[in-house]
């Protein structure tokens, strides 16, 4: 039977096509695997919180992709890390109870899983130029959203006629008929034994602890269908027969800018940077009396600018890359001026970091300030990488280095725990006023702290006994913590095993201990 083509749902390089291999039965295996993943997925995600269910789902998806993949060509060594990295970031979502970092972990894990499934299908991922990597990402997204259509078509074509099932079933059909009769009887006997013996009932409850409400059936069916549909597209991406040329065709020269024009632009921008850097050396790095010069305190002066300077650094990096790539000739003058502007951009990044540190010391930590700091660190990595790549003529791989830096910083943020770190640092300022500079602000913004999520709760419980007295926030904080304890104990969606989360468990333990000490109303 001739194989039917699968059309990618997103843009792909013109030289690449994807189709099912000669064995059309593989489409049936993909469809069956997708249905199984959908059935398991509704048990993992329906009406329960996010926790260990997400890494389990990603692990099962990757396992399914590995099992249905073609055996040739083999997975390339540069792409072998994608699947473990996807599983690692998925697992971090079950450790942290920080909404922002968990959302970033989910997106990162899904992106890496899509890249891994693409690599399972035999396509290069990491070794491509960065622009082509983005194209492959769009292709994977298209397969995930629409790949189930050809899978269903291929699987249906591979099924035998219904009339022939009785002849092909052999000894399996009597077994299936026997199971159909036996299962209701087994359920009845288990129910009777459970009613007769409390220990047996507890064991049964532990093994079959989940209850399925018939009123949930429509929702479960919809959840199963959505998960199965997306899984079918991802599995099809791994199982399809992809073809790409051994060597990519050289890119057309495209539009170029004259060398003189490029140098003029870079020198003009660099001149502005030089003036700004001189002012930074005088006022910010040199420590002149900014209050006398600008009418601002040192912290207020620092606050005015770190967001803008981050944007300046991003734009400058883009300008340098664009100039280097679009210049009609890569002369020493172009490279030298670009390196000079990159060095000046590094000073701007240092200024943004110093401003942020001064403002943080005066007013404490927030999520936004921590993520701005992470962005500044990423920009510092980018600036160093850009300097090296300009000198080595490897700017075309800048996107790969930036992506690797972003993944490293994301991993570091997970290890730190942004919400936990922020709350602990702000609580330390309450417990030890010496940490607050003379012109700074102390105290605890309890409403903001409570909005950060369950990772903040252990530190808030620790500071709660120290807020009695004139602080108006103590009764409100204790009341809100008590409300959260009630939700953690009573919400079945948070207590299901699928929703197990290390951060949430730590918050519940801390609240129960505080309640036992009489610190909660």
Short mmCIF file of C-alpha atoms in Angstrom, two decimals:
data_model
loop_
_atom_site.label_atom_id
_atom_site.label_comp_id
_atom_site.label_asym_id
_atom_site.label_seq_id
_atom_site.Cartn_x
_atom_site.Cartn_y
_atom_site.Cartn_z
CA UNK A 1 0.00 0.00 0.00
CA UNK A 2 1.51 3.34 -0.98
CA UNK A 3 2.44 5.63 1.85
CA UNK A 4 0.54 8.91 2.17
CA UNK A 5 2.47 12.15 2.56
CA UNK A 6 2.32 14.21 5.68
CA UNK A 7 2.31 17.93 5.03
CA UNK A 8 4.02 20.09 7.63
CA UNK A 9 1.67 22.70 9.11
CA UNK A 10 4.33 25.38 9.41
CA UNK A 11 7.03 26.84 7.24
CA UNK A 12 10.08 24.67 6.64
CA UNK A 13 13.23 24.92 4.53
CA UNK A 14 12.37 24.37 0.89
CA UNK A 15 14.89 21.57 0.53
CA UNK A 16 13.24 19.48 3.24
CA UNK A 17 10.20 17.25 2.96
CA UNK A 18 8.59 14.89 5.43
CA UNK A 19 6.55 11.78 4.71
CA UNK A 20 5.69 8.48 6.28
CA UNK A 21 8.11 5.67 5.60
CA UNK A 22 7.19 2.58 3.58
CA UNK A 23 5.58 0.88 6.60
CA UNK A 24 2.25 2.68 6.95
CA UNK A 25 1.53 0.69 10.13
CA UNK A 26 3.74 3.21 11.90
CA UNK A 27 0.87 5.69 11.61
CA UNK A 28 -1.28 3.26 13.57
CA UNK A 29 1.36 3.01 16.28
CA UNK A 30 1.55 6.80 16.51
CA UNK A 31 -2.23 7.08 16.77
CA UNK A 32 -2.37 4.35 19.44
CA UNK A 33 0.41 5.99 21.43
CA UNK A 34 -1.33 9.36 21.20
CA UNK A 35 -4.59 7.88 22.52
CA UNK A 36 -2.71 6.26 25.41
CA UNK A 37 -1.01 9.57 26.22
CA UNK A 38 -4.39 11.31 26.09
CA UNK A 39 -5.93 8.80 28.49
CA UNK A 40 -3.02 9.08 30.90
CA UNK A 41 -2.97 12.86 30.49
CA UNK A 42 -6.54 13.34 31.65
CA UNK A 43 -5.73 11.32 34.78
CA UNK A 44 -2.69 13.50 35.38
CA UNK A 45 -4.15 16.94 34.74
CA UNK A 46 -7.94 16.98 35.05
CA UNK A 47 -9.09 18.98 38.11
CA UNK A 48 -5.71 18.80 39.86
CA UNK A 49 -2.97 21.35 40.44
CA UNK A 50 0.32 21.48 38.62
CA UNK A 51 3.06 19.37 40.14
CA UNK A 52 4.73 16.07 39.40
CA UNK A 53 2.14 15.43 36.69
CA UNK A 54 3.96 17.75 34.27
CA UNK A 55 7.37 16.01 34.31
CA UNK A 56 5.56 12.66 34.09
CA UNK A 57 3.70 13.86 31.00
CA UNK A 58 6.85 15.22 29.33
CA UNK A 59 8.70 12.00 30.14
CA UNK A 60 5.94 9.87 28.61
CA UNK A 61 5.81 12.08 25.51
CA UNK A 62 9.56 11.80 24.98
CA UNK A 63 9.45 8.05 25.60
CA UNK A 64 6.64 7.70 23.06
CA UNK A 65 8.58 9.75 20.53
CA UNK A 66 11.66 7.59 21.06
CA UNK A 67 9.68 4.35 20.60
CA UNK A 68 7.87 5.37 17.41
CA UNK A 69 10.88 7.04 15.79
CA UNK A 70 12.62 5.56 12.77
CA UNK A 71 15.88 3.83 13.57
CA UNK A 72 17.75 5.66 10.80
CA UNK A 73 19.22 8.20 10.68
CA UNK A 74 20.60 8.01 14.19
CA UNK A 75 20.16 10.82 16.69
CA UNK A 76 22.97 13.34 16.25
CA UNK A 77 25.30 13.77 19.20
CA UNK A 78 24.84 17.55 19.34
CA UNK A 79 21.09 17.01 19.81
CA UNK A 80 21.34 14.23 22.42
CA UNK A 81 21.05 16.70 25.34
CA UNK A 82 17.67 18.11 24.26
CA UNK A 83 15.45 15.38 25.75
CA UNK A 84 17.23 15.24 29.16
CA UNK A 85 17.15 19.04 29.34
CA UNK A 86 13.40 19.07 28.58
CA UNK A 87 12.80 16.53 31.35
CA UNK A 88 15.03 18.46 33.78
CA UNK A 89 13.15 21.75 33.31
CA UNK A 90 9.84 19.87 33.57
CA UNK A 91 10.98 18.38 36.89
CA UNK A 92 11.83 21.86 38.20
CA UNK A 93 8.16 22.78 37.80
CA UNK A 94 7.40 20.17 40.47
CA UNK A 95 9.99 21.63 42.85
CA UNK A 96 9.21 25.34 42.80
CA UNK A 97 5.86 26.88 43.80
CA UNK A 98 6.72 30.22 42.21
CA UNK A 99 4.20 31.14 39.47
CA UNK A 100 6.66 33.11 37.34
CA UNK A 101 9.56 30.67 37.37
CA UNK A 102 7.19 27.70 36.93
CA UNK A 103 5.66 29.36 33.86
CA UNK A 104 9.15 29.87 32.43
CA UNK A 105 10.02 26.24 33.21
CA UNK A 106 6.89 25.02 31.41
CA UNK A 107 7.63 27.04 28.27
CA UNK A 108 11.30 26.02 28.28
CA UNK A 109 10.47 22.35 28.77
CA UNK A 110 7.88 22.35 25.98
CA UNK A 111 10.30 24.09 23.59
CA UNK A 112 13.09 21.62 24.39
CA UNK A 113 10.69 18.67 24.07
CA UNK A 114 9.62 19.89 20.63
CA UNK A 115 13.28 20.19 19.62
CA UNK A 116 13.98 16.69 20.96
CA UNK A 117 11.09 15.17 18.98
CA UNK A 118 12.37 16.96 15.89
CA UNK A 119 15.81 15.45 16.50
CA UNK A 120 14.24 12.00 17.00
CA UNK A 121 12.83 12.40 13.48
CA UNK A 122 16.34 12.72 12.08
CA UNK A 123 16.49 16.48 11.52
CA UNK A 124 19.44 18.52 12.71
CA UNK A 125 18.58 21.11 15.38
CA UNK A 126 21.60 22.49 17.22
CA UNK A 127 23.96 22.41 14.23
CA UNK A 128 21.76 24.70 12.15
CA UNK A 129 22.25 28.47 11.85
CA UNK A 130 20.07 30.19 14.43
CA UNK A 131 17.58 31.55 11.89
CA UNK A 132 16.95 28.00 10.67
CA UNK A 133 16.56 26.80 14.26
CA UNK A 134 13.69 29.26 14.66
CA UNK A 135 12.19 27.88 11.45
CA UNK A 136 12.41 24.34 12.79
CA UNK A 137 10.70 25.54 15.97
CA UNK A 138 7.81 26.94 13.96
CA UNK A 139 7.64 23.66 12.08
CA UNK A 140 7.41 21.67 15.32
CA UNK A 141 4.67 24.01 16.57
CA UNK A 142 2.75 23.41 13.35
CA UNK A 143 3.04 19.65 13.69
CA UNK A 144 1.87 19.78 17.31
CA UNK A 145 -1.23 21.79 16.37
CA UNK A 146 -2.21 19.97 13.19
CA UNK A 147 -0.14 16.82 12.84
CA UNK A 148 -2.95 14.57 14.09
CA UNK A 149 -4.89 14.95 10.84
CA UNK A 150 -2.57 12.86 8.62
CA UNK A 151 -1.89 10.51 11.53
CA UNK A 152 -5.58 9.67 11.81
CA UNK A 153 -5.83 9.28 8.03
CA UNK A 154 -2.84 6.97 7.85
CA UNK A 155 -3.95 4.92 10.84
CA UNK A 156 -7.45 4.48 9.43
CA UNK A 157 -6.02 3.28 6.14
CA UNK A 158 -3.92 0.69 7.96
CA UNK A 159 -6.87 -0.85 9.87
CA UNK A 160 -8.25 -4.13 8.54
CA UNK A 161 -11.94 -4.37 7.54
CA UNK A 162 -14.27 -4.95 10.46
CA UNK A 163 -15.54 -8.18 8.92
CA UNK A 164 -12.06 -9.68 9.02
CA UNK A 165 -11.45 -8.98 12.70
CA UNK A 166 -13.09 -12.21 13.78
CA UNK A 167 -10.76 -14.24 11.54
CA UNK A 168 -7.64 -12.34 12.57
CA UNK A 169 -8.34 -12.20 16.28
CA UNK A 170 -7.40 -15.84 16.90
CA UNK A 171 -7.19 -16.83 20.57
CA UNK A 172 -7.22 -13.18 21.71
CA UNK A 173 -10.96 -12.72 21.20
CA UNK A 174 -12.05 -15.37 23.75
CA UNK A 175 -9.69 -13.78 26.29
CA UNK A 176 -11.17 -10.35 25.66
CA UNK A 177 -14.71 -11.71 26.00
CA UNK A 178 -13.74 -13.41 29.24
CA UNK A 179 -12.28 -10.16 30.61
CA UNK A 180 -15.46 -8.30 29.69
CA UNK A 181 -17.44 -10.75 31.85
CA UNK A 182 -14.88 -10.98 34.64
CA UNK A 183 -14.20 -7.27 35.28
CA UNK A 184 -17.69 -6.43 36.67
CA UNK A 185 -17.52 -9.51 38.90
CA UNK A 186 -14.06 -8.57 40.17
CA UNK A 187 -15.27 -5.07 41.01
CA UNK A 188 -18.24 -6.50 42.97
CA UNK A 189 -16.07 -8.87 44.98
CA UNK A 190 -13.51 -6.16 45.75
CA UNK A 191 -16.32 -3.93 47.00
CA UNK A 192 -17.70 -6.70 49.24
CA UNK A 193 -14.28 -7.55 50.67
CA UNK A 194 -13.63 -3.85 51.33
CA UNK A 195 -16.88 -3.58 53.24
CA UNK A 196 -15.99 -6.67 55.26
CA UNK A 197 -12.42 -5.79 56.22
CA UNK A 198 -11.07 -2.30 57.08
CA UNK A 199 -7.43 -3.20 56.36
CA UNK A 200 -8.31 -4.58 52.93
CA UNK A 201 -10.41 -1.46 52.28
CA UNK A 202 -7.44 0.76 53.13
CA UNK A 203 -5.16 -1.17 50.77
CA UNK A 204 -7.72 -0.92 47.98
CA UNK A 205 -8.12 2.78 48.64
CA UNK A 206 -4.34 3.28 48.48
CA UNK A 207 -4.06 1.37 45.21
CA UNK A 208 -7.20 2.76 43.56
CA UNK A 209 -7.26 6.06 45.41
CA UNK A 210 -8.66 8.23 42.63
CA UNK A 211 -12.39 8.60 42.25
CA UNK A 212 -14.03 9.27 38.90
CA UNK A 213 -17.18 11.34 39.12
CA UNK A 214 -19.51 10.63 36.21
CA UNK A 215 -20.22 14.34 36.11
CA UNK A 216 -16.58 14.85 35.14
CA UNK A 217 -16.76 12.52 32.14
CA UNK A 218 -17.34 15.24 29.50
CA UNK A 219 -14.48 17.33 30.86
CA UNK A 220 -12.19 14.32 31.00
CA UNK A 221 -13.06 13.37 27.43
CA UNK A 222 -12.27 16.89 26.22
CA UNK A 223 -8.99 16.90 28.16
CA UNK A 224 -8.06 13.51 26.76
CA UNK A 225 -8.88 14.59 23.21
CA UNK A 226 -6.82 17.79 23.43
CA UNK A 227 -3.79 16.02 24.90
CA UNK A 228 -4.06 13.16 22.40
CA UNK A 229 -4.30 15.60 19.50
CA UNK A 230 -1.19 17.54 20.51
CA UNK A 231 0.69 14.33 21.36
CA UNK A 232 -0.17 12.86 17.95
CA UNK A 233 1.43 15.83 16.24
CA UNK A 234 4.57 15.59 18.36
CA UNK A 235 4.87 11.83 17.90
CA UNK A 236 4.30 12.19 14.16
CA UNK A 237 7.18 14.67 14.06
CA UNK A 238 9.42 12.02 15.63
CA UNK A 239 8.14 9.16 13.45
CA UNK A 240 8.00 10.87 10.05
CA UNK A 241 10.55 10.18 7.35
CA UNK A 242 12.41 13.48 6.98
CA UNK A 243 14.83 14.22 4.17
CA UNK A 244 17.34 17.01 4.01
CA UNK A 245 20.39 17.56 1.84
CA UNK A 246 23.81 16.61 3.09
CA UNK A 247 24.98 20.21 2.82
CA UNK A 248 22.79 23.28 2.87
CA UNK A 249 22.83 25.45 -0.20
CA UNK A 250 24.85 28.63 0.25
CA UNK A 251 22.72 31.62 1.14
CA UNK A 252 22.27 34.35 -1.42
CA UNK A 253 24.35 37.46 -0.77
CA UNK A 254 21.25 39.54 -0.11
CA UNK A 255 21.16 43.25 0.63
CA UNK A 256 24.38 44.87 1.87
CA UNK A 257 25.43 48.27 3.22
CA UNK A 258 28.59 50.04 2.15
CA UNK A 259 31.56 49.76 4.50
CA UNK A 260 31.87 53.54 4.87
CA UNK A 261 28.21 53.87 5.84
CA UNK A 262 28.55 51.07 8.42
CA UNK A 263 31.65 52.65 9.98
CA UNK A 264 29.96 56.07 10.07
CA UNK A 265 26.92 54.69 11.88
CA UNK A 266 28.99 52.78 14.42
CA UNK A 267 31.29 55.74 15.13
CA UNK A 268 28.33 58.11 15.59
CA UNK A 269 26.64 55.77 18.04
CA UNK A 270 29.93 55.06 19.82
CA UNK A 271 30.45 58.82 20.32
CA UNK A 272 27.16 59.05 22.21
CA UNK A 273 28.21 56.07 24.29
CA UNK A 274 31.54 57.72 25.11
CA UNK A 275 29.83 60.88 26.42
CA UNK A 276 27.48 58.78 28.55
CA UNK A 277 30.33 56.66 29.91
CA UNK A 278 32.22 59.83 30.93
CA UNK A 279 29.21 61.00 32.92
CA UNK A 280 28.90 57.57 34.51
CA UNK A 281 32.55 57.67 35.57
CA UNK A 282 31.94 61.09 37.17
CA UNK A 283 28.58 60.69 38.87
CA UNK A 284 27.86 57.01 39.37
CA UNK A 285 31.19 55.19 39.42
CA UNK A 286 33.13 58.17 40.78
CA UNK A 287 30.65 58.94 43.56
CA UNK A 288 30.20 62.73 43.18
CA UNK A 289 27.52 64.36 45.26
CA UNK A 290 24.51 63.62 43.07
CA UNK A 291 22.16 65.41 45.45
CA UNK A 292 23.98 68.70 44.85
CA UNK A 293 24.30 68.15 41.11
CA UNK A 294 20.88 66.75 40.22
CA UNK A 295 18.68 67.32 43.26
CA UNK A 296 18.31 63.56 43.68
CA UNK A 297 19.51 61.15 46.30
CA UNK A 298 22.05 58.55 45.25
CA UNK A 299 19.40 55.80 45.26
CA UNK A 300 16.90 57.94 43.32
CA UNK A 301 19.57 58.76 40.76
CA UNK A 302 20.36 55.06 40.44
CA UNK A 303 16.68 54.20 40.02
CA UNK A 304 16.34 56.49 37.01
CA UNK A 305 17.75 54.39 34.29
CA UNK A 306 18.45 50.71 34.81
CA UNK A 307 15.46 49.63 32.72
CA UNK A 308 16.39 52.07 29.98
CA UNK A 309 20.03 51.00 30.05
CA UNK A 310 19.01 47.36 29.59
CA UNK A 311 17.08 48.40 26.47
CA UNK A 312 20.11 50.42 25.29
CA UNK A 313 22.35 47.36 25.66
CA UNK A 314 19.92 45.17 23.70
CA UNK A 315 19.63 47.71 20.88
CA UNK A 316 23.39 48.23 20.76
CA UNK A 317 23.98 44.48 20.49
CA UNK A 318 21.47 44.24 17.67
CA UNK A 319 23.12 47.15 15.89
CA UNK A 320 26.57 45.56 16.16
CA UNK A 321 25.36 42.20 14.84
CA UNK A 322 23.40 43.82 12.04
CA UNK A 323 26.33 46.01 11.02
CA UNK A 324 28.75 43.09 11.02
CA UNK A 325 26.44 40.86 9.00
CA UNK A 326 25.23 43.49 6.51
CA UNK A 327 28.51 45.25 5.82
CA UNK A 328 29.58 44.95 2.19
CA UNK A 329 33.07 43.98 3.35
CA UNK A 330 34.28 42.71 6.71
CA UNK A 331 37.26 45.04 7.02
CA UNK A 332 39.47 45.52 10.05
CA UNK A 333 38.01 48.99 10.52
CA UNK A 334 34.45 47.64 10.69
CA UNK A 335 35.46 44.92 13.14
CA UNK A 336 37.53 47.32 15.25
CA UNK A 337 34.75 49.92 15.57
CA UNK A 338 32.23 47.15 16.33
CA UNK A 339 34.49 45.78 19.07
CA UNK A 340 34.88 49.28 20.50
CA UNK A 341 31.11 49.76 20.62
CA UNK A 342 30.76 46.32 22.24
CA UNK A 343 33.23 47.37 24.96
CA UNK A 344 31.29 50.59 25.56
CA UNK A 345 28.11 48.54 25.74
CA UNK A 346 29.77 46.48 28.47
CA UNK A 347 30.28 49.68 30.48
CA UNK A 348 26.59 50.52 30.01
CA UNK A 349 25.68 47.04 31.30
CA UNK A 350 27.94 47.59 34.32
CA UNK A 351 26.21 50.94 34.96
CA UNK A 352 22.78 49.26 34.83
CA UNK A 353 23.97 46.59 37.29
CA UNK A 354 25.34 49.21 39.71
CA UNK A 355 22.17 51.29 39.54
CA UNK A 356 20.07 48.21 40.25
CA UNK A 357 22.27 47.25 43.21
CA UNK A 358 22.01 50.72 44.74
CA UNK A 359 18.25 50.80 44.37
CA UNK A 360 17.87 47.28 45.71
CA UNK A 361 19.94 48.10 48.79
CA UNK A 362 17.73 51.09 49.49
CA UNK A 363 14.30 49.51 48.91
CA UNK A 364 14.74 45.72 48.99
CA UNK A 365 14.06 42.99 46.46
CA UNK A 366 11.11 42.45 44.14
CA UNK A 367 10.55 39.87 41.43
CA UNK A 368 10.97 42.51 38.76
CA UNK A 369 14.33 43.64 40.17
CA UNK A 370 15.60 40.07 40.36
CA UNK A 371 14.59 39.29 36.79
CA UNK A 372 16.13 42.56 35.61
CA UNK A 373 19.34 41.43 37.32
CA UNK A 374 19.08 38.08 35.50
CA UNK A 375 18.63 39.98 32.24
CA UNK A 376 21.71 42.08 32.99
CA UNK A 377 23.70 38.89 33.62
CA UNK A 378 22.50 37.51 30.29
CA UNK A 379 23.50 40.75 28.57
CA UNK A 380 26.95 40.53 30.17
CA UNK A 381 27.35 36.99 28.80
CA UNK A 382 26.15 38.23 25.43
CA UNK A 383 28.63 41.13 25.42
CA UNK A 384 31.56 38.83 26.19
CA UNK A 385 30.43 36.31 23.59
CA UNK A 386 29.98 39.07 21.01
CA UNK A 387 33.52 40.35 21.59
CA UNK A 388 34.96 36.88 21.14
CA UNK A 389 32.85 36.11 18.09
CA UNK A 390 33.64 39.45 16.43
CA UNK A 391 37.33 38.72 16.76
CA UNK A 392 36.92 35.11 15.52
CA UNK A 393 34.36 35.87 12.76
CA UNK A 394 31.74 33.62 14.37
CA UNK A 395 28.90 36.11 14.92
CA UNK A 396 26.50 33.83 13.02
CA UNK A 397 26.52 31.51 16.06
CA UNK A 398 25.65 34.32 18.48
CA UNK A 399 22.04 33.09 18.82
CA UNK A 400 23.23 29.67 19.97
CA UNK A 401 25.44 31.21 22.67
CA UNK A 402 22.63 33.51 23.79
CA UNK A 403 20.22 30.56 24.04
CA UNK A 404 22.75 28.53 26.03
CA UNK A 405 23.28 31.50 28.36
CA UNK A 406 19.53 31.91 28.83
CA UNK A 407 19.17 28.21 29.73
CA UNK A 408 22.06 28.47 32.21
CA UNK A 409 20.54 31.54 33.87
CA UNK A 410 17.13 29.86 33.95
CA UNK A 411 18.68 26.88 35.71
CA UNK A 412 20.45 29.20 38.17
CA UNK A 413 17.17 30.99 38.94
CA UNK A 414 15.53 27.64 39.67
CA UNK A 415 18.34 26.70 42.04
CA UNK A 416 18.06 30.06 43.82
CA UNK A 417 14.27 30.07 43.89
CA UNK A 418 13.30 33.69 43.06
CA UNK A 419 10.31 33.97 45.39
CA UNK A 420 12.07 32.20 48.25
CA UNK A 421 15.19 34.35 47.79
CA UNK A 422 13.24 37.62 47.55
CA UNK A 423 11.16 36.91 50.63
CA UNK A 424 14.10 35.72 52.72
CA UNK A 425 16.13 38.81 51.82
CA UNK A 426 13.25 41.18 52.66
CA UNK A 427 12.51 39.31 55.88
CA UNK A 428 16.19 39.62 56.83
CA UNK A 429 15.86 43.43 56.48
CA UNK A 430 12.97 43.32 58.98
CA UNK A 431 14.82 41.09 61.44
CA UNK A 432 18.10 43.06 61.17
CA UNK A 433 17.57 46.81 60.50
CA UNK A 434 21.32 47.23 60.10
CA UNK A 435 20.95 45.77 56.60
CA UNK A 436 18.96 48.84 55.55
CA UNK A 437 21.07 51.89 54.53
CA UNK A 438 20.33 55.25 56.21
CA UNK A 439 18.28 56.52 53.27
CA UNK A 440 16.57 53.17 52.65
CA UNK A 441 13.17 51.79 53.52
CA UNK A 442 12.52 48.87 55.86
CA UNK A 443 9.36 47.00 56.73
CA UNK A 444 7.51 44.15 55.04
CA UNK A 445 5.02 44.62 52.24
CA UNK A 446 2.81 41.75 53.34
CA UNK A 447 0.29 42.08 50.50
CA UNK A 448 3.08 41.83 47.92
CA UNK A 449 4.77 38.97 49.78
CA UNK A 450 1.53 36.97 49.90
CA UNK A 451 1.04 37.47 46.16
CA UNK A 452 4.35 35.76 45.36
CA UNK A 453 3.12 32.19 45.90
CA UNK A 454 3.73 29.29 48.24
CA UNK A 455 7.54 29.49 48.03
CA UNK A 456 7.32 32.70 50.09
CA UNK A 457 5.37 31.14 52.96
CA UNK A 458 8.18 29.51 55.01
CA UNK A 459 10.01 32.85 55.31
CA UNK A 460 6.77 34.69 56.15
CA UNK A 461 6.01 32.17 58.88
CA UNK A 462 9.47 32.74 60.31
CA UNK A 463 9.02 36.51 60.53
CA UNK A 464 5.44 36.39 61.81
CA UNK A 465 6.33 36.30 65.57
CA UNK A 466 8.54 39.37 65.10
CA UNK A 467 5.74 41.51 63.69
CA UNK A 468 3.69 41.77 66.88
CA UNK A 469 3.50 45.23 68.35
CA UNK A 470 2.92 48.42 66.40
CA UNK A 471 3.19 46.76 62.97
CA UNK A 472 -0.26 46.80 61.43
CA UNK A 473 0.61 44.04 58.98
CA UNK A 474 0.92 41.24 61.57
CA UNK A 475 -2.81 40.46 62.06
CA UNK A 476 -3.51 40.67 58.33
CA UNK A 477 -0.53 38.46 57.47
CA UNK A 478 -1.53 35.86 60.07
CA UNK A 479 -5.10 35.83 58.81
CA UNK A 480 -4.07 35.40 55.18
CA UNK A 481 -1.64 32.62 56.08
CA UNK A 482 -4.43 30.87 57.94
CA UNK A 483 -6.67 31.13 54.88
CA UNK A 484 -3.92 29.65 52.72
CA UNK A 485 -3.45 26.77 55.15
CA UNK A 486 -7.14 25.98 54.89
CA UNK A 487 -6.93 25.94 51.10
CA UNK A 488 -3.87 23.69 51.10
CA UNK A 489 -5.55 21.22 53.44
CA UNK A 490 -9.02 21.16 51.89
CA UNK A 491 -8.53 21.57 48.13
CA UNK A 492 -8.60 18.06 46.58
CA UNK A 493 -6.93 19.40 43.46
CA UNK A 494 -3.86 20.35 45.51
CA UNK A 495 -3.79 17.16 47.59
CA UNK A 496 -3.96 14.66 44.72
CA UNK A 497 -0.75 12.73 44.13
CA UNK A 498 -0.57 14.14 40.60
CA UNK A 499 -0.25 17.65 42.05
CA UNK A 500 2.67 16.84 44.38
CA UNK A 501 4.98 19.86 44.56
CA UNK A 502 7.98 20.30 46.84
CA UNK A 503 7.46 24.03 47.38
CA UNK A 504 3.78 23.61 48.15
CA UNK A 505 4.51 20.80 50.62
CA UNK A 506 7.11 22.94 52.40
CA UNK A 507 4.57 25.77 52.67
CA UNK A 508 1.94 23.44 54.13
CA UNK A 509 4.40 22.02 56.66
CA UNK A 510 5.46 25.50 57.77
CA UNK A 511 1.86 26.66 58.15
CA UNK A 512 0.85 23.57 60.11
CA UNK A 513 3.79 24.10 62.48
CA UNK A 514 2.82 27.77 62.95
CA UNK A 515 -0.78 26.76 63.60
CA UNK A 516 0.33 24.21 66.19
CA UNK A 517 2.30 26.98 67.97
CA UNK A 518 -0.81 29.16 68.04
CA UNK A 519 0.61 31.80 65.69
CA UNK A 520 -2.33 31.60 63.26
CA UNK A 521 -5.91 32.62 64.08
#
